[in-house]
Coordinates of C-alpha atoms in Angstrom, one line a residue:
X1 CA 129.1 104.9 87.1
X2 CA 126.4 105.5 89.7
X3 CA 124.1 107.3 87.2
X4 CA 124.4 104.3 84.8
X5 CA 122.8 102.1 87.4
X6 CA 119.6 104.0 87.1
X7 CA 119.7 105.0 83.4
X8 CA 120.5 101.6 81.9
X9 CA 117.2 100.0 82.9
X10 CA 115.3 103.1 81.6
X11 CA 117.2 102.9 78.3
X12 CA 116.5 99.2 78.0
X13 CA 112.8 99.9 78.6
X14 CA 112.6 102.6 75.9
X15 CA 114.5 100.5 73.4
X16 CA 112.3 97.4 73.9
X17 CA 109.1 99.3 74.4
X18 CA 109.3 101.7 71.4
X19 CA 111.6 99.8 69.0
X20 CA 110.9 96.2 69.9
X21 CA 108.9 95.6 66.8
X22 CA 111.8 96.9 64.6
X23 CA 114.7 95.0 66.3
X24 CA 112.8 91.8 67.0
X25 CA 111.9 89.7 70.0
X26 CA 115.3 88.1 70.5
X27 CA 117.2 91.4 70.3
X28 CA 114.7 93.0 72.7
X29 CA 115.4 90.2 75.2
X30 CA 119.2 90.5 74.8
X31 CA 119.3 94.3 75.1
X32 CA 117.1 94.5 78.2
X33 CA 118.9 91.6 79.9
X34 CA 122.3 92.9 79.1
X35 CA 121.7 96.5 80.2
X36 CA 120.1 95.4 83.5
X37 CA 122.9 92.9 84.1
X38 CA 125.4 95.7 83.6
X39 CA 123.4 97.8 86.1
X40 CA 123.6 94.8 88.6
X41 CA 127.4 94.5 88.2
X42 CA 127.8 98.3 88.8
X43 CA 125.6 98.0 91.9
X44 CA 127.9 95.3 93.3
X45 CA 130.9 97.5 92.7
X46 CA 129.1 100.4 94.5
X47 CA 128.2 98.0 97.4
X48 CA 131.9 96.9 97.6
X49 CA 133.0 100.5 97.8
X50 CA 130.5 101.2 100.6
X51 CA 131.6 98.2 102.6
X52 CA 135.3 98.5 102.2
X53 CA 135.9 102.2 101.5
X54 CA 133.0 103.7 103.5
X55 CA 131.9 105.4 100.3
X56 CA 128.9 107.7 100.6
X57 CA 127.6 110.3 98.2
X58 CA 124.5 112.3 97.2
X59 CA 124.6 112.9 93.5
X60 CA 122.4 115.7 92.3
X61 CA 121.1 114.8 88.8
X62 CA 118.9 117.8 88.2
X63 CA 116.8 120.4 90.0
X64 CA 113.1 119.4 90.0
X65 CA 111.0 121.7 92.2
X66 CA 112.2 125.0 93.6
X67 CA 109.3 127.0 95.1
X68 CA 109.5 128.8 98.4
X69 CA 110.9 126.5 101.0
X70 CA 110.2 123.5 98.8
X71 CA 113.5 122.6 97.2
X72 CA 113.4 119.1 95.6
X73 CA 116.1 117.5 93.4
X74 CA 116.4 114.5 91.2
X75 CA 119.2 112.8 93.1
X76 CA 121.0 109.6 93.9
X77 CA 121.7 109.0 97.5
X78 CA 124.4 106.4 98.0
X79 CA 124.8 105.0 101.6
X80 CA 124.8 101.7 103.3
X81 CA 121.0 101.3 103.1
X82 CA 120.6 102.3 99.5
X83 CA 123.6 100.2 98.4
X84 CA 122.1 97.0 99.8
X85 CA 118.8 97.8 98.0
X86 CA 120.7 98.4 94.8
X87 CA 122.2 95.0 94.9
X88 CA 118.9 93.3 95.7
X89 CA 116.9 95.1 93.1
X90 CA 119.3 94.9 90.2
X91 CA 120.6 91.4 90.8
X92 CA 117.2 89.8 91.1
X93 CA 115.9 91.9 88.2
X94 CA 118.8 90.8 86.0
X95 CA 118.2 87.1 86.8
X96 CA 114.5 87.5 86.2
X97 CA 115.1 89.1 82.8
X98 CA 117.3 86.2 81.8
X99 CA 114.8 83.6 83.1
X100 CA 112.0 85.3 81.2
X101 CA 113.8 84.6 77.9
X102 CA 113.0 80.9 78.4
X103 CA 109.7 81.2 80.3
X104 CA 108.1 83.7 77.9
X105 CA 109.4 82.0 74.8
X106 CA 106.0 81.2 73.4
X107 CA 104.4 84.6 74.2
X108 CA 103.7 86.9 71.2
X109 CA 104.4 90.1 73.1
X110 CA 107.9 89.5 74.5
X111 CA 109.3 93.1 73.8
X112 CA 106.4 94.7 75.8
X113 CA 107.0 92.3 78.7
X114 CA 110.7 93.0 78.8
X115 CA 110.1 96.7 78.6
X116 CA 107.7 96.5 81.6
X117 CA 110.3 94.6 83.6
X118 CA 113.0 97.2 82.8
X119 CA 110.7 100.1 83.5
X120 CA 109.8 98.6 86.9
X121 CA 113.5 98.2 87.7
X122 CA 114.1 101.9 86.9
X123 CA 111.2 103.0 89.1
X124 CA 112.4 100.8 92.0
X125 CA 115.9 102.2 91.7
X126 CA 114.5 105.8 91.8
X127 CA 112.7 104.8 95.0
X128 CA 115.6 103.4 96.9
X129 CA 118.2 106.1 95.8
X130 CA 116.0 109.1 96.6
X131 CA 117.1 111.7 99.1
X132 CA 113.7 113.2 99.6
X133 CA 110.1 112.1 100.1
X134 CA 108.8 113.4 96.7
X135 CA 111.3 111.4 94.6
X136 CA 110.5 108.5 96.9
X137 CA 106.8 108.9 96.2
X138 CA 107.6 109.1 92.4
X139 CA 109.3 105.8 92.5
X140 CA 106.6 104.4 94.9
X141 CA 103.9 105.2 92.3
X142 CA 106.1 104.1 89.5
X143 CA 106.4 100.6 90.8
X144 CA 102.7 100.5 91.5
X145 CA 101.9 101.4 87.9
X146 CA 104.4 98.9 86.6
X147 CA 102.9 96.2 88.8
X148 CA 99.5 97.0 87.3
X149 CA 101.0 96.5 83.8
X150 CA 102.8 93.3 84.7
X151 CA 100.0 91.6 86.8
X152 CA 97.5 92.3 83.9
X153 CA 100.1 91.5 81.2
X154 CA 97.8 88.8 79.8
X155 CA 95.0 91.3 79.5
X156 CA 92.7 89.0 77.6
X157 CA 92.5 86.9 80.7
X158 CA 89.6 88.3 82.9
X159 CA 91.1 87.1 86.2
X160 CA 94.4 88.9 85.3
X161 CA 92.6 92.1 84.7
X162 CA 90.7 91.9 87.9
X163 CA 93.8 91.1 89.9
X164 CA 95.6 94.1 88.4
X165 CA 92.8 96.4 89.2
X166 CA 92.6 95.0 92.7
X167 CA 96.3 95.5 93.3
X168 CA 96.0 99.1 92.0
X169 CA 93.0 100.0 94.1
X170 CA 94.2 98.5 97.4
X171 CA 97.6 100.2 97.0
X172 CA 95.8 103.5 96.5
X173 CA 94.4 103.2 100.0
X174 CA 97.9 102.8 101.4
X175 CA 99.3 105.5 99.1
X176 CA 96.6 108.0 100.3
X177 CA 97.9 107.6 103.9
X178 CA 101.5 107.9 102.6
X179 CA 100.7 111.1 100.7
X180 CA 99.1 112.6 103.8
X181 CA 102.2 111.7 105.8
X182 CA 104.4 113.6 103.3
X183 CA 102.0 116.6 103.4
X184 CA 102.2 116.6 107.2
X185 CA 106.0 116.4 107.1
X186 CA 106.2 119.5 104.8
X187 CA 103.6 121.3 106.9
X188 CA 105.7 120.8 110.1
X189 CA 109.2 121.1 108.7
X190 CA 108.9 123.2 105.5
X191 CA 111.0 120.6 103.6
X192 CA 110.8 117.1 102.3
X193 CA 114.6 116.3 102.2
X194 CA 115.6 113.4 104.4
X195 CA 118.5 115.1 106.2
X196 CA 116.7 118.3 106.9
X197 CA 113.6 116.5 108.2
X198 CA 115.5 114.0 110.4
X199 CA 117.6 116.8 112.0
X200 CA 114.4 118.6 113.1
X201 CA 112.6 115.6 114.5
X202 CA 113.7 116.1 118.2
X203 CA 112.2 119.6 118.1
X204 CA 108.7 118.3 117.4
X205 CA 108.6 115.2 119.6
X206 CA 106.2 116.8 122.1
X207 CA 104.2 118.9 119.6
X208 CA 100.5 117.9 119.4
X209 CA 98.1 118.3 116.5
X210 CA 94.3 118.1 116.1
X211 CA 93.6 115.4 113.6
X212 CA 90.0 114.5 112.8
X213 CA 88.9 115.8 116.2
X214 CA 91.6 114.0 118.2
X215 CA 94.6 115.5 119.9
X216 CA 97.6 113.4 118.8
X217 CA 101.4 113.7 119.0
X218 CA 102.7 115.0 115.6
X219 CA 105.5 112.4 115.6
X220 CA 103.0 109.5 116.1
X221 CA 100.7 110.8 113.4
X222 CA 103.6 111.1 110.8
X223 CA 104.7 107.6 111.6
X224 CA 101.3 106.1 111.4
X225 CA 100.5 107.8 108.1
X226 CA 103.8 106.6 106.6
X227 CA 103.2 103.1 107.9
X228 CA 99.8 103.0 106.2
X229 CA 101.6 103.4 102.9
X230 CA 104.1 100.7 103.9
X231 CA 101.2 98.4 104.8
X232 CA 99.7 98.7 101.3
X233 CA 102.9 98.2 99.3
X234 CA 104.2 95.4 101.6
X235 CA 100.8 93.6 101.8
X236 CA 100.4 93.7 105.6
X237 CA 97.2 92.4 107.1
X238 CA 94.1 94.5 106.2
X239 CA 95.8 95.7 103.0
X240 CA 97.2 92.3 102.0
X241 CA 94.3 91.0 99.8
X242 CA 95.9 92.1 96.5
X243 CA 99.1 90.0 96.9
X244 CA 97.7 86.4 96.4
X245 CA 95.5 87.5 93.5
X246 CA 98.6 89.1 91.8
X247 CA 99.8 85.6 91.0
X248 CA 97.6 85.8 87.9
X249 CA 100.6 87.6 86.3
X250 CA 103.4 85.6 84.6
X251 CA 105.7 83.8 87.1
X252 CA 108.8 86.1 86.5
X253 CA 106.6 89.0 87.6
X254 CA 105.8 87.2 90.8
X255 CA 109.5 86.6 91.4
X256 CA 110.5 90.2 90.7
X257 CA 107.7 92.2 92.2
X258 CA 106.1 90.1 94.8
X259 CA 109.1 88.3 96.3
X260 CA 112.2 90.4 96.2
X261 CA 111.6 94.1 95.3
X262 CA 108.3 96.0 95.3
X263 CA 106.8 94.4 98.3
X264 CA 109.9 95.2 100.3
X265 CA 109.5 98.9 99.6
X266 CA 107.4 99.3 102.8
X267 CA 110.2 97.7 104.9
X268 CA 112.7 100.0 103.2
X269 CA 110.5 103.0 104.0
X270 CA 110.3 102.2 107.7
X271 CA 114.0 101.6 107.9
X272 CA 114.9 104.7 106.0
X273 CA 112.6 106.7 108.4
X274 CA 114.1 105.1 111.5
X275 CA 115.1 108.6 112.8
X276 CA 111.4 109.4 112.9
X277 CA 110.1 106.0 114.2
X278 CA 112.6 105.8 117.0
X279 CA 110.8 108.7 118.7
X280 CA 107.4 107.1 118.4
X281 CA 106.8 104.1 120.8
X282 CA 103.2 103.9 119.7
X283 CA 104.1 103.5 116.0
X284 CA 106.8 100.9 116.8
X285 CA 104.4 98.8 118.9
X286 CA 101.8 99.0 116.2
X287 CA 104.3 97.9 113.6
X288 CA 105.3 95.0 115.8
X289 CA 101.7 93.9 116.3
X290 CA 100.8 94.3 112.6
X291 CA 103.9 92.4 111.6
X292 CA 103.5 89.4 113.9
X293 CA 99.7 89.2 113.0
X294 CA 100.5 89.2 109.3
X295 CA 103.2 86.5 109.8
X296 CA 100.8 84.1 111.6
X297 CA 97.8 84.9 109.4
X298 CA 99.7 84.3 106.1
X299 CA 101.4 81.2 107.4
X300 CA 98.1 79.7 108.5
X301 CA 96.4 80.4 105.2
X302 CA 99.3 78.9 103.2
X303 CA 98.7 75.6 105.0
X304 CA 95.6 74.8 102.9
X305 CA 96.3 76.5 99.6
X306 CA 96.6 74.3 96.5
X307 CA 98.0 76.8 94.0
X308 CA 101.8 76.5 94.0
X309 CA 102.3 80.2 93.4
X310 CA 99.7 81.3 96.0
X311 CA 101.4 79.2 98.6
X312 CA 104.7 81.0 98.0
X313 CA 102.8 84.3 97.8
X314 CA 101.4 83.8 101.3
X315 CA 104.8 82.8 102.4
X316 CA 106.1 86.2 101.1
X317 CA 103.4 87.9 103.0
X318 CA 104.4 86.0 106.2
X319 CA 108.1 86.8 105.8
X320 CA 107.3 90.5 105.3
X321 CA 105.5 90.3 108.6
X322 CA 108.8 89.1 110.1
X323 CA 110.7 92.1 108.6
X324 CA 108.1 94.5 110.0
X325 CA 108.1 93.2 113.6
X326 CA 111.9 93.2 113.4
X327 CA 111.7 96.9 112.6
X328 CA 109.0 97.3 115.3
X329 CA 111.4 96.1 118.0
X330 CA 114.1 98.5 116.8
X331 CA 116.2 95.9 115.0
X332 CA 116.2 97.8 111.7
X333 CA 119.4 96.2 110.5
X334 CA 118.1 92.7 111.1
X335 CA 114.9 93.6 109.1
X336 CA 117.2 94.6 106.3
X337 CA 119.3 91.4 106.7
X338 CA 116.1 89.3 106.3
X339 CA 115.1 91.4 103.4
X340 CA 118.4 90.7 101.8
X341 CA 118.5 86.9 102.3
X342 CA 114.8 86.6 101.6
X343 CA 115.3 88.1 98.1
X344 CA 117.5 85.2 97.1
X345 CA 115.5 82.2 98.4
X346 CA 112.1 83.6 97.7
X347 CA 113.0 84.5 94.1
X348 CA 114.5 81.0 93.8
X349 CA 111.2 79.5 95.0
X350 CA 109.1 81.6 92.6
X351 CA 111.3 80.9 89.6
X352 CA 111.5 77.2 90.6
X353 CA 107.7 77.1 90.8
X354 CA 107.7 78.6 87.3
X355 CA 109.9 75.8 86.1
X356 CA 107.4 73.3 87.6
X357 CA 104.5 75.1 85.9
X358 CA 106.4 75.1 82.6
X359 CA 107.0 71.4 82.9
X360 CA 103.3 70.8 83.6
X361 CA 102.1 73.0 80.7
X362 CA 100.7 75.8 83.0
X363 CA 99.2 73.5 85.7
X364 CA 99.5 75.2 89.1
X365 CA 97.5 72.9 91.4
X366 CA 99.9 70.8 93.5
X367 CA 97.2 68.2 93.8
X368 CA 97.6 67.6 90.1
X369 CA 101.3 67.0 90.4
X370 CA 103.5 64.5 92.3
X371 CA 106.1 61.9 91.5
X372 CA 108.3 64.0 89.2
X373 CA 111.4 64.5 91.2
X374 CA 113.3 62.2 88.8
X375 CA 111.9 63.9 85.7
X376 CA 112.8 67.4 87.1
X377 CA 116.0 66.7 89.0
X378 CA 117.6 70.1 88.8
X379 CA 114.4 72.0 89.6
X380 CA 113.8 69.6 92.5
X381 CA 117.2 70.1 94.1
X382 CA 117.1 73.9 93.6
X383 CA 113.6 74.1 95.2
X384 CA 114.8 72.0 98.1
X385 CA 117.6 74.5 98.7
X386 CA 115.1 77.4 98.5
X387 CA 112.8 75.6 101.0
X388 CA 115.5 74.8 103.4
X389 CA 116.6 78.5 103.4
X390 CA 113.0 79.7 103.8
X391 CA 112.3 77.5 106.7
X392 CA 115.4 78.6 108.5
X393 CA 117.3 75.3 108.3
X394 CA 120.6 75.5 110.2
X395 CA 123.5 77.2 108.3
X396 CA 121.4 78.4 105.4
X397 CA 120.7 82.0 104.8
X398 CA 117.2 82.1 106.3
X399 CA 118.5 80.5 109.5
X400 CA 120.7 83.5 110.3
X401 CA 118.2 86.3 109.5
X402 CA 115.0 84.8 110.7
X403 CA 116.4 83.5 114.0
X404 CA 118.0 86.8 114.6
X405 CA 114.6 88.5 114.3
X406 CA 113.1 86.2 116.9
X407 CA 116.1 86.6 119.2
X408 CA 116.0 90.4 119.1
X409 CA 112.2 90.4 119.7
X410 CA 112.8 88.2 122.8
X411 CA 115.6 90.6 124.0
X412 CA 113.3 93.6 123.7
X413 CA 112.3 92.5 127.2
X414 CA 108.7 93.8 127.1
X415 CA 105.3 92.2 126.5
X416 CA 105.1 93.1 122.8
X417 CA 108.5 91.6 122.2
X418 CA 107.7 88.3 124.0
X419 CA 104.5 88.0 122.0
X420 CA 106.3 88.7 118.8
X421 CA 109.0 86.1 119.6
X422 CA 106.5 83.4 120.5
X423 CA 104.5 84.0 117.4
X424 CA 107.7 84.1 115.3
X425 CA 108.6 80.7 116.6
X426 CA 105.2 79.2 115.9
X427 CA 105.1 80.8 112.5
X428 CA 108.5 79.3 111.7
X429 CA 107.0 75.9 112.5
X430 CA 104.0 76.5 110.2
X431 CA 106.3 77.8 107.5
X432 CA 108.2 74.5 107.6
X433 CA 105.0 72.5 107.4
X434 CA 103.5 74.3 104.4
X435 CA 106.8 74.5 102.6
X436 CA 107.5 70.8 102.8
X437 CA 103.9 70.1 101.9
X438 CA 104.5 72.0 98.7
X439 CA 107.7 70.0 98.0
X440 CA 106.3 66.5 98.8
X441 CA 103.0 67.0 97.0
X442 CA 104.7 68.5 93.9
X443 CA 107.6 66.1 93.6
X444 CA 106.9 62.9 95.6
X445 CA 104.1 60.4 95.9
X446 CA 102.1 59.2 93.0
X447 CA 101.7 61.1 89.7
X448 CA 98.2 62.7 89.8
X449 CA 97.9 64.7 86.6
X450 CA 95.2 63.2 84.3
X451 CA 95.6 65.6 81.4
X452 CA 99.4 65.3 80.9
X453 CA 101.4 62.1 80.8
X454 CA 104.4 61.9 83.1
X455 CA 106.6 61.3 80.0
X456 CA 105.6 64.7 78.6
X457 CA 107.0 66.6 81.6
X458 CA 110.5 67.8 81.1
X459 CA 113.2 69.8 82.7
X460 CA 113.5 73.5 81.9
X461 CA 116.1 74.8 79.5
X462 CA 119.5 76.2 80.7
X463 CA 118.4 79.8 80.3
X464 CA 115.8 79.2 83.0
X465 CA 118.0 77.0 85.2
X466 CA 121.0 79.3 85.3
X467 CA 119.3 82.1 87.3
X468 CA 118.0 79.4 89.7
X469 CA 121.5 78.1 90.3
X470 CA 122.9 81.6 90.9
X471 CA 120.0 82.4 93.3
X472 CA 120.6 79.0 95.1
X473 CA 124.2 80.1 95.8
X474 CA 122.8 83.2 97.5
X475 CA 120.2 81.2 99.4
X476 CA 122.9 79.0 100.8
X477 CA 125.8 81.4 101.6
X478 CA 124.3 84.9 101.8
X479 CA 123.4 84.6 105.5
X480 CA 126.8 83.2 106.6
X481 CA 128.8 85.6 104.6
X482 CA 127.0 88.8 105.4
X483 CA 125.7 88.2 109.0
X484 CA 128.6 90.0 110.6
X485 CA 128.3 93.0 108.3
X486 CA 124.5 93.4 108.8
X487 CA 124.8 92.9 112.6
X488 CA 127.5 95.6 112.8
X489 CA 125.7 98.9 113.5
X490 CA 128.8 100.8 112.5
X491 CA 128.4 99.6 108.9
X492 CA 125.0 101.4 108.7
X493 CA 126.5 104.7 109.7
X494 CA 123.9 107.5 109.4
X495 CA 121.5 105.5 107.2
X496 CA 119.9 103.8 110.2
X497 CA 119.3 105.6 113.5
X498 CA 119.3 103.8 116.8
X499 CA 118.0 106.0 119.7
X500 CA 119.2 103.2 122.1
X501 CA 121.9 100.6 121.2
X502 CA 120.7 97.1 120.4
X503 CA 121.1 94.6 123.2
X504 CA 124.3 92.6 123.0
X505 CA 123.0 89.9 125.4
X506 CA 122.2 86.4 124.2
X507 CA 118.9 84.6 124.9
X508 CA 119.0 81.3 126.9
X509 CA 120.3 78.2 125.1
X510 CA 116.9 76.5 125.2
X511 CA 115.4 79.5 123.3
X512 CA 118.2 79.4 120.7
X513 CA 117.6 75.7 120.1
X514 CA 113.8 75.8 120.0
X515 CA 113.3 77.1 116.5
X516 CA 115.9 74.9 114.7
X517 CA 114.5 71.8 116.5
X518 CA 110.9 72.7 115.4
X519 CA 112.1 73.4 111.8
X520 CA 114.0 70.1 111.6
X521 CA 111.2 68.1 113.2
X522 CA 108.7 69.4 110.6
X523 CA 110.4 67.6 107.8
X524 CA 109.5 64.0 108.9
X525 CA 106.1 65.2 110.1
X526 CA 105.4 66.7 106.7
X527 CA 106.7 63.5 104.9
X528 CA 104.4 61.3 107.0
X529 CA 101.4 63.6 106.5
X530 CA 101.7 64.2 102.8
X531 CA 103.5 61.1 101.5
X532 CA 103.2 58.1 103.8
X533 CA 99.7 58.7 105.3
X534 CA 97.7 60.9 102.9
X535 CA 94.4 60.0 104.6
X536 CA 95.4 61.6 107.9
X537 CA 95.3 65.2 106.6
X538 CA 91.8 64.5 105.2
X539 CA 90.7 63.1 108.6
X540 CA 92.1 66.2 110.3
X541 CA 90.2 68.4 107.9
X542 CA 86.9 66.5 108.5
X543 CA 87.3 66.9 112.3
X544 CA 88.2 70.6 112.0
X545 CA 85.9 71.6 109.1
X546 CA 85.0 75.1 110.4
X547 CA 88.7 75.9 110.9
X548 CA 89.6 74.5 107.5
X549 CA 86.9 76.6 105.9
X550 CA 88.1 79.6 107.8
X551 CA 91.7 79.1 106.4
X552 CA 90.6 78.2 102.9
X553 CA 88.6 81.4 102.7
X554 CA 91.6 83.4 103.9
X555 CA 90.1 84.4 107.2
X556 CA 87.1 85.8 105.2
X557 CA 88.8 89.1 104.5
X558 CA 87.6 89.3 100.9
X559 CA 84.1 88.4 101.9
X560 CA 84.2 91.0 104.7
X561 CA 85.4 93.7 102.3
X562 CA 82.7 92.7 99.9
X563 CA 80.0 93.4 102.5
X564 CA 81.6 96.5 104.0
X565 CA 83.0 98.3 101.0
X566 CA 82.2 96.8 97.6
X567 CA 78.5 96.2 97.8
X568 CA 77.7 99.6 99.5
X569 CA 80.0 101.3 96.9
X570 CA 78.1 99.6 94.1
X571 CA 74.7 100.6 95.6
X572 CA 75.9 104.2 96.1
X573 CA 77.3 104.3 92.5
X574 CA 74.1 102.9 91.0
X575 CA 72.0 105.5 93.0
X576 CA 74.2 108.4 91.9
X577 CA 74.2 107.2 88.3
X578 CA 70.4 106.6 88.0
X579 CA 69.2 109.5 90.1
X580 CA 71.8 112.3 89.8
X581 CA 73.4 111.4 86.5
X582 CA 70.4 110.2 84.5
X583 CA 67.5 112.0 86.1
X584 CA 69.0 115.3 87.1
X585 CA 72.2 116.0 85.1
X586 CA 71.0 114.3 81.9
X587 CA 67.4 115.1 82.5
X588 CA 67.9 118.9 82.9
X589 CA 71.1 118.9 80.8
X590 CA 71.7 117.5 77.3
X591 CA 68.7 115.1 77.4
X592 CA 66.3 117.8 78.7
X593 CA 67.5 120.5 76.3
X594 CA 67.3 118.2 73.3
X595 CA 63.8 117.0 74.4
X596 CA 62.6 120.6 74.7
X597 CA 64.0 121.6 71.3
X598 CA 62.4 118.5 69.8
X599 CA 59.0 119.6 71.2
X600 CA 59.4 123.2 70.0
X601 CA 60.5 121.8 66.6
X602 CA 57.3 119.7 66.3
X603 CA 55.2 122.7 67.3
X604 CA 57.1 125.0 64.9
X605 CA 56.6 122.5 62.1
X606 CA 52.9 123.2 62.1
X607 CA 53.7 126.7 60.9
X608 CA 55.2 125.3 57.8
X609 CA 52.0 124.9 55.7
X610 CA 53.5 125.6 52.3
X611 CA 51.0 128.4 51.4
X612 CA 52.6 131.7 50.3
X613 CA 49.7 133.9 51.5
X614 CA 50.1 132.5 55.1
X615 CA 53.9 133.3 55.1
X616 CA 53.1 136.8 53.7
X617 CA 50.5 137.3 56.5
X618 CA 53.0 136.2 59.2
X619 CA 55.6 138.6 57.7
X620 CA 53.1 141.4 57.8
X621 CA 52.3 140.7 61.5
X622 CA 55.9 140.7 62.3
X623 CA 56.5 144.0 60.5
X624 CA 53.5 145.5 62.3
X625 CA 54.8 144.4 65.7
X626 CA 58.3 145.8 64.9
X627 CA 56.8 149.2 63.9
X628 CA 54.6 149.3 66.9
X629 CA 57.6 148.6 69.2
X630 CA 59.7 151.4 67.5
X631 CA 56.9 153.9 67.7
X632 CA 56.2 153.2 71.4
X633 CA 59.9 153.4 72.2

């Protein structure tokens, strides 16, 4: 049964990818959706066995590499952590497959799209079930490759191609650090298998290495290199620039890759490596700082975005920041809890935005929407549910996980924890403002689209609404149902390591009430700003024009990278091309040789006079020279 969870999406991808043109579009959609759905059901069964029967296993599929001390298997590690990820990946993927049947109905390349979705699911499953760093890296690179395919799926669209390349290149930066981390692990421990590495960690805690001329603790260096990989995949600040641009792909791609699965791989990596990170205070503090900075950065930028998908993309970036600073303060189980709940309400919001885009015939600007809540009643209600869960409205799933992160940061009882808690509260308020801004500008107020009449907008078909309804159930109840399970450190067993037990104290009552009060108060504030008094936001913008430009330009990271990396790289590339390639390599190589032969050919051509007596004379000279040479020798 466990092997079927991995193999079914791979089989679905092969059938749709190689035989799609023979079996037809509809059969490709049915086969891929059915097989991934079966995988999701099996994952739920495995999760049930882990929760109620304490089931754990490490299934060896095949021997992969066996050389010296390097012994790597294809395997499937089943424990509490991987079982949670199995449910998240397969359930969201199955719903996205079903949703895509309706959303991609007019696309001429449906079998290819479904094949990419299934292949991505397979790669992600390989990642989360690995028992060693090499298989983890295989899945890591697999999901990166599939994200390139899916972001650039509409390859005739120039912006989609650019976004796919950008995602691929930025992730290579993070992956380079990740690969160095794996090399260092093998150098120090002689193995890449999780259990063997984790058992040896205490023995190298005080060991120091010379890295780039600096004397550093080996444990800190391992953690930092692994975290660089996590930063790239999970779009943390400095390596985040690819995530908003990735919205150029079809909306189901955004829901699957950039909300629920691939971008959470970095969080999974840090949690899986908790036996390493627990011994590195430097790395944990850095993770906390990067996480809280990402949370506030992405939330601030989302305030001024007008593209419905990019608002949700920056929201994803911000929520990933929450997960990281939860891990940074040692609350790995709470980071996983937020990852779990986030998968439901963020996939719901992405697919809901796809329903809106579908109704507006591919319009994504929220300023060109408005006043359609009666025309799209189901989408409207479902997106309200997703928004309430995202903002942490009391009793919905986001309330339990997000508030728990803020509380554990406060209970860390150090400067970093207090800063993280404060920024977490302020970010929660910003999250509420931009989320309700999206709802009010999309569904309320006057209808602002000049190219489409309001009568032409329509609700999505049932095949698109059904996945939204299922996700909304998770967005409402997942937090309440699973909070005790995720808070219980005994449930996690050996899959998460706690050097010190988490605090069981409770923050003061005023602190517990602060975030819910801010979240609830943001609803009338947003309604007043974006429905009742639309001129006020414009007045605020005029007064704070520099700040507005700073946020609209996304803190100028893209412009900064253009100056620091892109332009110098282009100049170096042009110099190397024109000087080394053209003048030296081509000049002295193929171009030089061909030019020389041409010159000799022109000279030699003059010997071809056509007179027999001249040829005879040359032959005689040659014979004389040959005889002279033989006589002298």
